[in-house]
mmCIF file of C-alpha atoms and ligand atoms in Angstrom:
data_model
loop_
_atom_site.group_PDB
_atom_site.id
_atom_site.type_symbol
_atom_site.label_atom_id
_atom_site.label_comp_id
_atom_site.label_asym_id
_atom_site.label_seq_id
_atom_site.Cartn_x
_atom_site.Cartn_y
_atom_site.Cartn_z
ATOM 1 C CA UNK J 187 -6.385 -4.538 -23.454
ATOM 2 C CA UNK J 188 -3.275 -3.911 -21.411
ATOM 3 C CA UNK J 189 -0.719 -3.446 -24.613
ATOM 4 C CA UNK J 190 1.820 -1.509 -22.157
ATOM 5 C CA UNK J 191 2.705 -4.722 -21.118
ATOM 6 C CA UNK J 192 1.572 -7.312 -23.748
ATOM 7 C CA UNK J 193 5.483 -9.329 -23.745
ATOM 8 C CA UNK J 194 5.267 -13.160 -24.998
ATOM 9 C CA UNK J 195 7.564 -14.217 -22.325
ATOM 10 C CA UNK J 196 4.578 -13.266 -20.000
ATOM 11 C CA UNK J 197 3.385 -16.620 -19.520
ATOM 12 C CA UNK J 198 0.856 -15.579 -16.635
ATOM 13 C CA UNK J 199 -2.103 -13.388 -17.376
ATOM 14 C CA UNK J 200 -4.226 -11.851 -14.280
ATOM 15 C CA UNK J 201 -7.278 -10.259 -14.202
ATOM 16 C CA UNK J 202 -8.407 -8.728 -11.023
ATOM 17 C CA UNK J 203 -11.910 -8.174 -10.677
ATOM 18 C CA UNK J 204 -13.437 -4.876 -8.522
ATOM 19 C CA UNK J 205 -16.518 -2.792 -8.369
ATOM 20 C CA UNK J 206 -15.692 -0.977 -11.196
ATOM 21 C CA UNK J 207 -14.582 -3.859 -13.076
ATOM 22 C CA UNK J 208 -17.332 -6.526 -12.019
ATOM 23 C CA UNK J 209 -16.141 -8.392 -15.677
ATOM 24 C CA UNK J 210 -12.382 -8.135 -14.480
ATOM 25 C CA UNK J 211 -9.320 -6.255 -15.848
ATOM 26 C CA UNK J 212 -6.190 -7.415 -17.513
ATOM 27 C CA UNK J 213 -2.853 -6.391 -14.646
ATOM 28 C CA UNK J 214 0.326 -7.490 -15.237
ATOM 29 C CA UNK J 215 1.626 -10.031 -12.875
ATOM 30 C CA UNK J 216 5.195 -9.015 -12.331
ATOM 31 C CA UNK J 217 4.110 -5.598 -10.855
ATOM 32 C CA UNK J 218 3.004 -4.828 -7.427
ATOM 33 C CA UNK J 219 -0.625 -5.118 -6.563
ATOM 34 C CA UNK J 220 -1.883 -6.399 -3.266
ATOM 35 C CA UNK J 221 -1.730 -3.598 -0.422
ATOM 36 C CA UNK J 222 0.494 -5.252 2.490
ATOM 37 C CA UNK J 223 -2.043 -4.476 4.442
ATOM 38 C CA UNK J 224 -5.010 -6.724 2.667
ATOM 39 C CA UNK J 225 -5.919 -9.499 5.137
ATOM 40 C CA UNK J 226 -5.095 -12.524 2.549
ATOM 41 C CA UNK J 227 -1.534 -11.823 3.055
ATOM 42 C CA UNK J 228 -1.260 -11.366 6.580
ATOM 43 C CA UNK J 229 -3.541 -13.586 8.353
ATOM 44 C CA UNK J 230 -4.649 -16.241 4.902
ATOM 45 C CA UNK J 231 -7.834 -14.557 5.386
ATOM 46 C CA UNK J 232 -9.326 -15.989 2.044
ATOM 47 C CA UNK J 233 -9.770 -18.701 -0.161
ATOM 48 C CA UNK J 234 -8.932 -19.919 -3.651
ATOM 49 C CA UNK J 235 -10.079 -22.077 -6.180
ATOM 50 C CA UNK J 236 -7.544 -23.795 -8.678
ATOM 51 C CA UNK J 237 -9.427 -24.511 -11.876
ATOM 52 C CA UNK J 238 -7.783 -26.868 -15.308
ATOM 53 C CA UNK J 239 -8.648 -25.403 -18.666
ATOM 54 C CA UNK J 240 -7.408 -27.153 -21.382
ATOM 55 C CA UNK J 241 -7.352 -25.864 -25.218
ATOM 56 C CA UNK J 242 -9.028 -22.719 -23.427
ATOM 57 C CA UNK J 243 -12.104 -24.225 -22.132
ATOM 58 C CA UNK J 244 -12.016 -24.783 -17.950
ATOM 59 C CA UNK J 245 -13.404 -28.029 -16.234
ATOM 60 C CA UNK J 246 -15.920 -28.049 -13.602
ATOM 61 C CA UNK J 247 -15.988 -24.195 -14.126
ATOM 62 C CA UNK J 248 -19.726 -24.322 -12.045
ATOM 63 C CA UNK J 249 -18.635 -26.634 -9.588
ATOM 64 C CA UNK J 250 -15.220 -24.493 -8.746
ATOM 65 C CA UNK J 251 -17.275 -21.624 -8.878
ATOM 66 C CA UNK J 252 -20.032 -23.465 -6.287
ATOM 67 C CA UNK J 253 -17.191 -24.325 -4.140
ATOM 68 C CA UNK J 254 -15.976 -20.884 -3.784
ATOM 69 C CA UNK J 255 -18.775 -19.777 -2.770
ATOM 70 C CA UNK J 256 -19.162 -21.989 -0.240
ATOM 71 C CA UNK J 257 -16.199 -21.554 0.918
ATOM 72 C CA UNK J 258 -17.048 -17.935 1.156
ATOM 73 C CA UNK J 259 -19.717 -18.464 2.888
ATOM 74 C CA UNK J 260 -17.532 -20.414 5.971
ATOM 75 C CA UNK J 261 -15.466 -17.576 6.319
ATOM 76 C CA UNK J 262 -18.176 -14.863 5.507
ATOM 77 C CA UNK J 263 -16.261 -13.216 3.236
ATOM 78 C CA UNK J 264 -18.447 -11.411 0.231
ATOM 79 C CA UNK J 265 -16.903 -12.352 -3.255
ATOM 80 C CA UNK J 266 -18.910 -11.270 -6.918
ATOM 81 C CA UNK J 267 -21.044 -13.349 -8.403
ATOM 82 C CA UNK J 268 -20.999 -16.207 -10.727
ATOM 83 C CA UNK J 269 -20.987 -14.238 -13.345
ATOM 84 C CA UNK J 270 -18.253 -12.078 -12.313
ATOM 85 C CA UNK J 271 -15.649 -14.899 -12.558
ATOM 86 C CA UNK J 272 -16.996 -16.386 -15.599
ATOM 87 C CA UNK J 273 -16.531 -12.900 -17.217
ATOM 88 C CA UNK J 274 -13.240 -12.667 -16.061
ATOM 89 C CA UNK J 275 -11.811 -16.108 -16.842
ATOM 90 C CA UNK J 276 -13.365 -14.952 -20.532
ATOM 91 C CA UNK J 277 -11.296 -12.232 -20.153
ATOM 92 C CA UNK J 278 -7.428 -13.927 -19.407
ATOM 93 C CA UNK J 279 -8.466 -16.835 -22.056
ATOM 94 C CA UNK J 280 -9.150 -13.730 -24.568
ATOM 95 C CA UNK J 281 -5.803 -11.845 -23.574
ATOM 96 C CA UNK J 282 -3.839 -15.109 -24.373
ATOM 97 C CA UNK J 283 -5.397 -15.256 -27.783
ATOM 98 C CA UNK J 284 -4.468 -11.815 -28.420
ATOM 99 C CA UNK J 285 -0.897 -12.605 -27.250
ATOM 100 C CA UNK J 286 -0.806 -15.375 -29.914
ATOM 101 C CA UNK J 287 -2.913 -18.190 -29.052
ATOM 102 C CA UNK J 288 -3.826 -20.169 -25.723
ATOM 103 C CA UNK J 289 -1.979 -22.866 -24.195
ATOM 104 C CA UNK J 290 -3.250 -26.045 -24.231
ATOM 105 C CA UNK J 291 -2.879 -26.664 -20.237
ATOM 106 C CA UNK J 292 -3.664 -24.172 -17.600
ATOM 107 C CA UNK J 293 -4.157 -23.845 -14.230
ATOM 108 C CA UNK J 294 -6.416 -21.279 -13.630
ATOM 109 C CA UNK J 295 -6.208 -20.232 -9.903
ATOM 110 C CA UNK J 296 -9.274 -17.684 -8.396
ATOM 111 C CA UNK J 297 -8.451 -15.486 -4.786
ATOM 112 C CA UNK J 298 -10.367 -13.991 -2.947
ATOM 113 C CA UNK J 299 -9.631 -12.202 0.710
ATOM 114 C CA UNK J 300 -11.120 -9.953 2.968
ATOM 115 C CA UNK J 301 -9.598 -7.609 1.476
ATOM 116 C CA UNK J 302 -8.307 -4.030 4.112
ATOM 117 C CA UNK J 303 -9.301 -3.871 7.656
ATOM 118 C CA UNK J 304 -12.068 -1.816 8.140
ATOM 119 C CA UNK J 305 -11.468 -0.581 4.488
ATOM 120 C CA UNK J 306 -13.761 -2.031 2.142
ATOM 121 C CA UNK J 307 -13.150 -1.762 -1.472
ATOM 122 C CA UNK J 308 -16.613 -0.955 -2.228
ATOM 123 C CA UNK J 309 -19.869 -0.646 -0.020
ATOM 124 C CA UNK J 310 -21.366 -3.359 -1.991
ATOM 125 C CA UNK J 311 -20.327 -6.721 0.037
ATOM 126 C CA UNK J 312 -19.549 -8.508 -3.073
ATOM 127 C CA UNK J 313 -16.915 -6.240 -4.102
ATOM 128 C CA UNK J 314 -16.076 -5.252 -0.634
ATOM 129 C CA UNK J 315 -12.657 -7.282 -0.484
ATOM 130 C CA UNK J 316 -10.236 -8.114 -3.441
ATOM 131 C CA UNK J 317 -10.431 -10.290 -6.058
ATOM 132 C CA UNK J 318 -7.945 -11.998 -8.550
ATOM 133 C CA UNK J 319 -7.655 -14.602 -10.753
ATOM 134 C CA UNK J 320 -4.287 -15.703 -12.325
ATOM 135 C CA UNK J 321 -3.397 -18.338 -15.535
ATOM 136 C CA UNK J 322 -0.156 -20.075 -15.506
ATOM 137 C CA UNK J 323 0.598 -22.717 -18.185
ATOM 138 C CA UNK J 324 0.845 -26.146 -16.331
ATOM 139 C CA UNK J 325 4.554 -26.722 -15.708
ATOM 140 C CA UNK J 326 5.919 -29.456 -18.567
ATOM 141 C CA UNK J 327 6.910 -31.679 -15.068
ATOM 142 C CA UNK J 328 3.514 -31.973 -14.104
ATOM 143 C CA UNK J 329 2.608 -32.478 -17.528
ATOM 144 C CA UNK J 330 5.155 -35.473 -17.739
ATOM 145 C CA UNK J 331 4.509 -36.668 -14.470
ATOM 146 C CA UNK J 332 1.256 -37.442 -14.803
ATOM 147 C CA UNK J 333 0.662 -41.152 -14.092
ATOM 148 C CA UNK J 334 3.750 -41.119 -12.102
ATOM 149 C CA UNK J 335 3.108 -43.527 -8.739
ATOM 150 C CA UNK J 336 3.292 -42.025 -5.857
ATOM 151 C CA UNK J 337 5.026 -42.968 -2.465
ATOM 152 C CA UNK J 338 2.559 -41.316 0.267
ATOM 153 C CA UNK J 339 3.592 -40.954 4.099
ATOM 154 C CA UNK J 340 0.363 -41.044 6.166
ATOM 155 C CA UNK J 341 0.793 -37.894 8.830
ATOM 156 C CA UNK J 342 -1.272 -37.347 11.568
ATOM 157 C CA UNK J 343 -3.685 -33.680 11.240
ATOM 158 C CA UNK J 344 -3.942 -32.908 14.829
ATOM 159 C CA UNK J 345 -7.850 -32.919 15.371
ATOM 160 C CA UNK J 346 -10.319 -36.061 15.508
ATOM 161 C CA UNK J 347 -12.959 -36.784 13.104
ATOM 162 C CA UNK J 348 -15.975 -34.604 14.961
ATOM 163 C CA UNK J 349 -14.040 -31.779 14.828
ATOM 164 C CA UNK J 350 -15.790 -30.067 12.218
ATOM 165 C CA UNK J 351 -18.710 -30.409 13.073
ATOM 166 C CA UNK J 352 -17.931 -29.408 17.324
ATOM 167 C CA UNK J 353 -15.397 -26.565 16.326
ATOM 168 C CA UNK J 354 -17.012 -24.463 12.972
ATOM 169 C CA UNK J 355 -13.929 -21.657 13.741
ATOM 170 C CA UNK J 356 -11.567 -24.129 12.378
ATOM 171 C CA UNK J 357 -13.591 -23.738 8.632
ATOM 172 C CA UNK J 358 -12.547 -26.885 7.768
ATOM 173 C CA UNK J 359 -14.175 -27.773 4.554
ATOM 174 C CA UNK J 360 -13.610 -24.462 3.151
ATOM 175 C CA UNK J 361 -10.455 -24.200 0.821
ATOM 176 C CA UNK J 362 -9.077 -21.127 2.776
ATOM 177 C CA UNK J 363 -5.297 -19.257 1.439
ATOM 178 C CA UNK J 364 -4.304 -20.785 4.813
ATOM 179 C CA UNK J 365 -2.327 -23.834 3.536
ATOM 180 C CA UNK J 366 0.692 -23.149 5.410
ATOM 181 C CA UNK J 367 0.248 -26.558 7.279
ATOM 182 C CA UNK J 368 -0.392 -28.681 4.080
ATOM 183 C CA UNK J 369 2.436 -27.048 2.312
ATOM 184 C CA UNK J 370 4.627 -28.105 5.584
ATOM 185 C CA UNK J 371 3.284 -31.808 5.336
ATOM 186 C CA UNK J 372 4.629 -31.830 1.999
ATOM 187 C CA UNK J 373 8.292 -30.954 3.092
ATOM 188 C CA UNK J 374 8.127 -33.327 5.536
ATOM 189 C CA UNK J 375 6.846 -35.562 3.354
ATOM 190 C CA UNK J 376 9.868 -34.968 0.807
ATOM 191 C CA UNK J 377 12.518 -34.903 3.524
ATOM 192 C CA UNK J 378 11.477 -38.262 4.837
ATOM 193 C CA UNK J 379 11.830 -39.760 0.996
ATOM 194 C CA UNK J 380 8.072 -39.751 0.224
ATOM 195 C CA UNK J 381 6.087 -38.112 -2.578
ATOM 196 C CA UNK J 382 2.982 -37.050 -0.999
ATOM 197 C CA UNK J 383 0.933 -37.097 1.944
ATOM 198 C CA UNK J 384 -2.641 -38.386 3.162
ATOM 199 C CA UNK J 385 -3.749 -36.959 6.465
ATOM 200 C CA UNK J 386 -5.315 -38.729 9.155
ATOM 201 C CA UNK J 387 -7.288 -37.699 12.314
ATOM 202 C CA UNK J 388 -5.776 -38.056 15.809
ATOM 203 C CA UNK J 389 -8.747 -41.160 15.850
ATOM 204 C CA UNK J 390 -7.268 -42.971 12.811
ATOM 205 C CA UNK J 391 -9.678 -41.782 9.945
ATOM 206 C CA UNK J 392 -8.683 -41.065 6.528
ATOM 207 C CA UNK J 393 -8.617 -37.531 5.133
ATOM 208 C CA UNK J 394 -7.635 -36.003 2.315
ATOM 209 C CA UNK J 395 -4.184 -35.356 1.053
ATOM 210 C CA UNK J 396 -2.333 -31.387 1.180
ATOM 211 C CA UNK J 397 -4.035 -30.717 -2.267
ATOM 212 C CA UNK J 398 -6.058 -33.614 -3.127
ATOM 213 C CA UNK J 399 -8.526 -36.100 -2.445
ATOM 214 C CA UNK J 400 -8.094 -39.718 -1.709
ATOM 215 C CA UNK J 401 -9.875 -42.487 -3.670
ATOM 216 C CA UNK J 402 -10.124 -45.980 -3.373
ATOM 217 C CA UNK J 403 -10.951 -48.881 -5.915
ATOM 218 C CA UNK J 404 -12.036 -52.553 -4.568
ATOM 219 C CA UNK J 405 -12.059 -54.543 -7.836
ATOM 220 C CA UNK J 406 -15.448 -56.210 -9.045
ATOM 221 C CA UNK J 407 -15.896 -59.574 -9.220
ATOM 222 C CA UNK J 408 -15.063 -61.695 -12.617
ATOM 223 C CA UNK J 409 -15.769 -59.243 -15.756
ATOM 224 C CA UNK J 410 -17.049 -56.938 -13.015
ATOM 225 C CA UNK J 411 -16.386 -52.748 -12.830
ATOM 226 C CA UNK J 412 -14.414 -51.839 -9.760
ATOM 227 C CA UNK J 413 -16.111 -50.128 -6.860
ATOM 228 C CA UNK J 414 -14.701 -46.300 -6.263
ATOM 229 C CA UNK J 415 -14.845 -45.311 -2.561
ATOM 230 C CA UNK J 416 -13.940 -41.907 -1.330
ATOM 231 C CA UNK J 417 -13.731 -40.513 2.642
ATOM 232 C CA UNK J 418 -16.758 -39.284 3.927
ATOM 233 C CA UNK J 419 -17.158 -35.389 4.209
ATOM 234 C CA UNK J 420 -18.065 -34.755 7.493
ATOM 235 C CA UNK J 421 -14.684 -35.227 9.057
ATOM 236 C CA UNK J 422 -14.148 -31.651 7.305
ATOM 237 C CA UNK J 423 -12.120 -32.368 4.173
ATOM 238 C CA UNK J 424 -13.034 -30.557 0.839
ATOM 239 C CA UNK J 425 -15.633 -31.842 -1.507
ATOM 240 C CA UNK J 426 -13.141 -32.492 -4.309
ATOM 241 C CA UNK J 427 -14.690 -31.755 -7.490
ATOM 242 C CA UNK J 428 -12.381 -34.128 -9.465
ATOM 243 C CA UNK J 429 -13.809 -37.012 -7.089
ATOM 244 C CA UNK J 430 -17.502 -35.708 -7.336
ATOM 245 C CA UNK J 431 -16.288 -35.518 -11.610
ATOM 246 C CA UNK J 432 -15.237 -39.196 -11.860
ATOM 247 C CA UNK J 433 -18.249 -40.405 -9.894
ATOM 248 C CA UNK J 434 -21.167 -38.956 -11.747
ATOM 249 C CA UNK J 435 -18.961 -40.316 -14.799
ATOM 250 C CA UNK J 436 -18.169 -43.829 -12.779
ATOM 251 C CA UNK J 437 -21.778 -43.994 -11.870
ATOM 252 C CA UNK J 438 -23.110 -43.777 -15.643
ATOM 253 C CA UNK J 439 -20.323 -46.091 -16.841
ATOM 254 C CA UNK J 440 -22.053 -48.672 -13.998
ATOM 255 C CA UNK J 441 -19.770 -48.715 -11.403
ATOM 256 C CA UNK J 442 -20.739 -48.775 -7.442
ATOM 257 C CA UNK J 443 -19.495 -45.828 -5.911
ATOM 258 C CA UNK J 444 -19.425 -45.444 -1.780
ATOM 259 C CA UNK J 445 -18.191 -43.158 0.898
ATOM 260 C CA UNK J 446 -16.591 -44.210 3.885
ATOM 261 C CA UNK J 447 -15.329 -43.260 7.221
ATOM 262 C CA UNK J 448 -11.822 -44.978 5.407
ATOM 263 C CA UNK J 449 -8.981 -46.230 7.786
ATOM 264 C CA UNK J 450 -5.433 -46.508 7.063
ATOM 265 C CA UNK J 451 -6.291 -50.507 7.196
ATOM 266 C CA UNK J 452 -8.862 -49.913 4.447
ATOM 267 C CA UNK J 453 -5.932 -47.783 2.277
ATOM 268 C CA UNK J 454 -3.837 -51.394 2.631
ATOM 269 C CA UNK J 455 -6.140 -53.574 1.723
ATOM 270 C CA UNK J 456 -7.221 -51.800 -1.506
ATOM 271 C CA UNK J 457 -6.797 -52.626 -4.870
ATOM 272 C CA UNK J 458 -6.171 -49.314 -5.703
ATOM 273 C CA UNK J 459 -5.316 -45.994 -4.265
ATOM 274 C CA UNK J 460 -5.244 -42.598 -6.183
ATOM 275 C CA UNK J 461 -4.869 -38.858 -5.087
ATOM 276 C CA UNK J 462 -7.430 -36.654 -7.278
ATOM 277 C CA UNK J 463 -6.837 -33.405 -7.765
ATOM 278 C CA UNK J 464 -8.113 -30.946 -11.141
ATOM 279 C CA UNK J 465 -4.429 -30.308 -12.568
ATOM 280 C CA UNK J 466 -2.969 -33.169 -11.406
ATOM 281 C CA UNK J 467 -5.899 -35.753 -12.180
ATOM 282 C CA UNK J 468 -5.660 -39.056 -10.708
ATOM 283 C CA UNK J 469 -2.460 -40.335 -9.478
ATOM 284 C CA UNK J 470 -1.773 -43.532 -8.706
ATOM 285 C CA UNK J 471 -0.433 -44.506 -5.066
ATOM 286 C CA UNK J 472 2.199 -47.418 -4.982
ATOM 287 C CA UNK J 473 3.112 -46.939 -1.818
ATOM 288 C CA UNK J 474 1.597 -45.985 1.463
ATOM 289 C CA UNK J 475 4.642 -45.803 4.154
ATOM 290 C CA UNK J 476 6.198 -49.279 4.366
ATOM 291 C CA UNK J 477 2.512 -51.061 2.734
ATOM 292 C CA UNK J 478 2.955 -51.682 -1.351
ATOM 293 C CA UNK J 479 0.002 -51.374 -3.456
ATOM 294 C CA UNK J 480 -0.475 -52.277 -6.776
ATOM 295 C CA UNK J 481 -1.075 -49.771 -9.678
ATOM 296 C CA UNK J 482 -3.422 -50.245 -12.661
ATOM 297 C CA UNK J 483 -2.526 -47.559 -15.737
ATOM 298 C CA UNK J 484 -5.709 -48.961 -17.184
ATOM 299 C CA UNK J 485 -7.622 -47.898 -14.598
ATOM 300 C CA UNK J 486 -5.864 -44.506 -14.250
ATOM 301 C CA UNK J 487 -6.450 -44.034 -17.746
ATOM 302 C CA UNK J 488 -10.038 -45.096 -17.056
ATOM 303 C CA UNK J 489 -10.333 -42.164 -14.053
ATOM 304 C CA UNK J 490 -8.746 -39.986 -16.490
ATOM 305 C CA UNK J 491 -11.239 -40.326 -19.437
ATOM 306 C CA UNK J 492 -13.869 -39.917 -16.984
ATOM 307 C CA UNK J 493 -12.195 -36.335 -16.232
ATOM 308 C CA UNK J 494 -12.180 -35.704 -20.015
ATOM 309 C CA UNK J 495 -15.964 -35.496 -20.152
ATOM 310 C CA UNK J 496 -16.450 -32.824 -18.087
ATOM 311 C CA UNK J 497 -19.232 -33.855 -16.012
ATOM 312 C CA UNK J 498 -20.975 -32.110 -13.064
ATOM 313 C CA UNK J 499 -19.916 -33.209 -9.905
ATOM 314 C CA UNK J 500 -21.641 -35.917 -7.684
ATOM 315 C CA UNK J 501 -21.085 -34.808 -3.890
ATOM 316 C CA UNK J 502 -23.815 -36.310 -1.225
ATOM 317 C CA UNK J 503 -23.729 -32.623 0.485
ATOM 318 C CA UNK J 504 -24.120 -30.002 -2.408
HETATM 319 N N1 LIG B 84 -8.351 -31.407 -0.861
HETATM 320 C C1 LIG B 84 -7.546 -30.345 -0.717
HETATM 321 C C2 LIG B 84 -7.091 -29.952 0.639
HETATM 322 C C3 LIG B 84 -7.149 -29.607 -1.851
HETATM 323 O O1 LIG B 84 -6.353 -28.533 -1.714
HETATM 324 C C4 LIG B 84 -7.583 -30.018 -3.131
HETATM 325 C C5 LIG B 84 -7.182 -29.290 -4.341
HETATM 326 O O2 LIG B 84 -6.273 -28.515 -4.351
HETATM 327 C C6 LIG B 84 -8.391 -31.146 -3.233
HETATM 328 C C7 LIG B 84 -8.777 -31.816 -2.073
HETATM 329 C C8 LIG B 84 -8.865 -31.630 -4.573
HETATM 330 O O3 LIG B 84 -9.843 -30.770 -5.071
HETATM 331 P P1 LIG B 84 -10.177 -30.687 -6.610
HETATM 332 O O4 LIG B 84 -10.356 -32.092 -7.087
HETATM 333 O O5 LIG B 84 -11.453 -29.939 -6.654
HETATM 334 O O6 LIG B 84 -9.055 -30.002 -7.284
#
C-alpha cells in the first residue's frame, strides 16, 4: 500500500488500473498523472461512471459497471473487465480502512479514455487506454440537501427526438467525459435563479436533466400506489440506473410503472416531479419555470427506501 503518502487529510483515494495492474493500484491524487497528451483531456474522449457506496458497500455496482461498458462500446473505446473494476473499487474501500476506517458516503467516480494517440498503453485492447477510479466523501451540502426542492428551468438541447437514432456520431446515450454542455446548462440555470435543469428536444420532448434523470408520479386512485413514469430512451438520454433501481423496487411494492415520450405539458400536470440521480437520489421538483408543483416528502422518502435496497435495475433496453 502506498504509505509514502498515506496523510488523513487525504480525503480522496485513487486507484488507477493498467496492464500490469489489471486489480488497480493505490496513486495519490494530488500528484500529477494523466499525460497532457491522453485523449480524455483534450477532446472528452471517454466516459465515466459515478457510483454511491455507503458504509463501504457501492449500489448498483453491476449495473454502473453494465453501463460503462456500454458506453464503451458507443465510443469503441476498450476498458478491463468487470472484474477489473470490482478489484479495484476493493482496493480504494481497503486503503480507506487502512487510513482509519471508511466513510459512510462516497461517490465513487470510474474514467476511462482513449488513452495516447496512436500510443496504446498495452497491446491488449482492454488495457490499451487509461483507467482510473477516484473516492471522494460526499460533500456534507449534498448530504444536507438532500430532499431539498428544486426550482428547474426547462432549456432547449439543440437536436430533435430521432436524433439518436439518425445521427449514432453524436453517442448520445453513452455517458461520455464530454459534459461541457450540461455543466454550461447548469450555469445558466443558476444565473437565471433556478436550481437545475431538464432538457428538451428542439420538438418539445422531455429529456433528462445535466446529471440526472427525470421521473414522474400520477397519483393512484383512493388508497391507490402512484404510477412512476420516466422518458422513453430512444430520444438518446442515459438509462439511469437510479430510475431502472426504484422501478424494479416500485414494481414489487405494486406500483404501475410507464415510459413515455413526456412533454413539458405532461411535467405540469403531474403530481410529482423528481430528478434521480445515484448520489443525489431523488429530488423533489417544486418548480418547473413559472409552473408550481407540489412536493410529497413521503413519497421522496418512499423513492428513497426503494434506493436503500439495492435492487438491479429495470431498463426496457438492457
Ligand atoms: N442522465 C445524465 C446525463 C447523467 O449524467 C446522470 C448521472 O450523472 C443520470 C442521467 C442519472 O444516472 P444514475 O441514476 O445512473 O446516476
Amino acid at each position: 500500500m502506498a504509505e509514502h503518502f498515506r496523510d488523513d487529510s487525504v480525503a480522496a483515494v485513487a486507484v488507477r488500473i493498467d496492464a500490469e495492474h489489471p486489480n488497480g493500484a493505490v496513486f495519490d491524487p494530488h500528484q500529477p498523472q494523466l499525460r497532457i497528451t491522453d485523449l480524455g483531456a483534450i477532446r472528452g474522449d471517454g466516459i465515466f461512471e459515478t457510483m454511491y457506496a455507503v458504509n463501504g458497500t457501492p449500489r448498483k455496482l453491476d449495473a454502473h459497471l453494465a453501463r460503462l461498458r456500454r458506453s464503451a462500446g458507443i465510443l469503441d473505446i476498450g476498458i478491463p473487465p468487470a472484474d477489473s473494476w470490482e478489484a479495484a473499487v476493493g482496493l480504494g474501500l481497503e486503503e480507506y480502512r487502512a487510513r482509519g476506517g471508511v466513510p459512510e458516503e462516497l461517490a465513487v467516480k470510474l474514467v476511462a479514455t482513449r488513452g495516447v494517440e496512436n500510443e496504446p498503453a498495452s497491446e491488449d485492447p482492454a488495457f490499451a487506454g487509461t483507467y482510473w477510479l477516484m473516492l471522494t466523501p460526499v460533500a456534507e451540502s449534498m448530504r444536507t440537501n438532500r430532499g431539498k426542492p428544486l426550482a428547474v428551468t426547462l432549456l432547449d438541447r439543440g437536436y430533435d427526438s430521432t436524433a439518436a437514432e439518425r445521427a449514432p456520431w453524436l453517442v448520445l446515450g453513452a455517458k461520455t467525459l464530454s459534459y461541457a454542455v450540461n455543466m454550461a446548462a447548469l450555469r445558466h440555470a443558476d444565473a437565471n435563479g433556478f436550481d437545475d435543469v431538464i432538457f428538451t428536444t428542439s420538438d418539445g420532448q422531455v429529456l433528462e436533466g445535466p446529471t440526472s434523470t427525470v421521473l414522474i408520479a400520477k397519483a393512484g386512485a383512493e388508497g391507490e400506489p402512484p404510477t412512476l413514469i420516466t422518458p422513453v430512451l430512444e430520444t438518446g438520454i442515459l438509462p439511469g440506473t437510479t430510475q431502472g433501481a426504484i422501478f424494479t423496487a416500485a414494481e414489487r411494492a405494486g406500483w404501475k410503472l410507464g415510459y413515455g415520450p413526456l412533454t413539458p405539458e405532461d411535467l405540469y400536470a403531474a403530481d410529482h416531479v423528481w430528478l434521480l440521480s445515484s448520489v443525489r437520489l431523488a429530488a423533489p421538483v417544486n418548480r418547473i419555470d413559472e409552473h408550481e408543483l407540489a412536493v410529497n416528502p413521503e413519497l421522496t422518502g418512499q423513492l428513497n427506501s426503494f434506493l436503500d435496497q439495492d435492487l438491479p435495475v429495470n431498463h426496457p433496453v438492457d
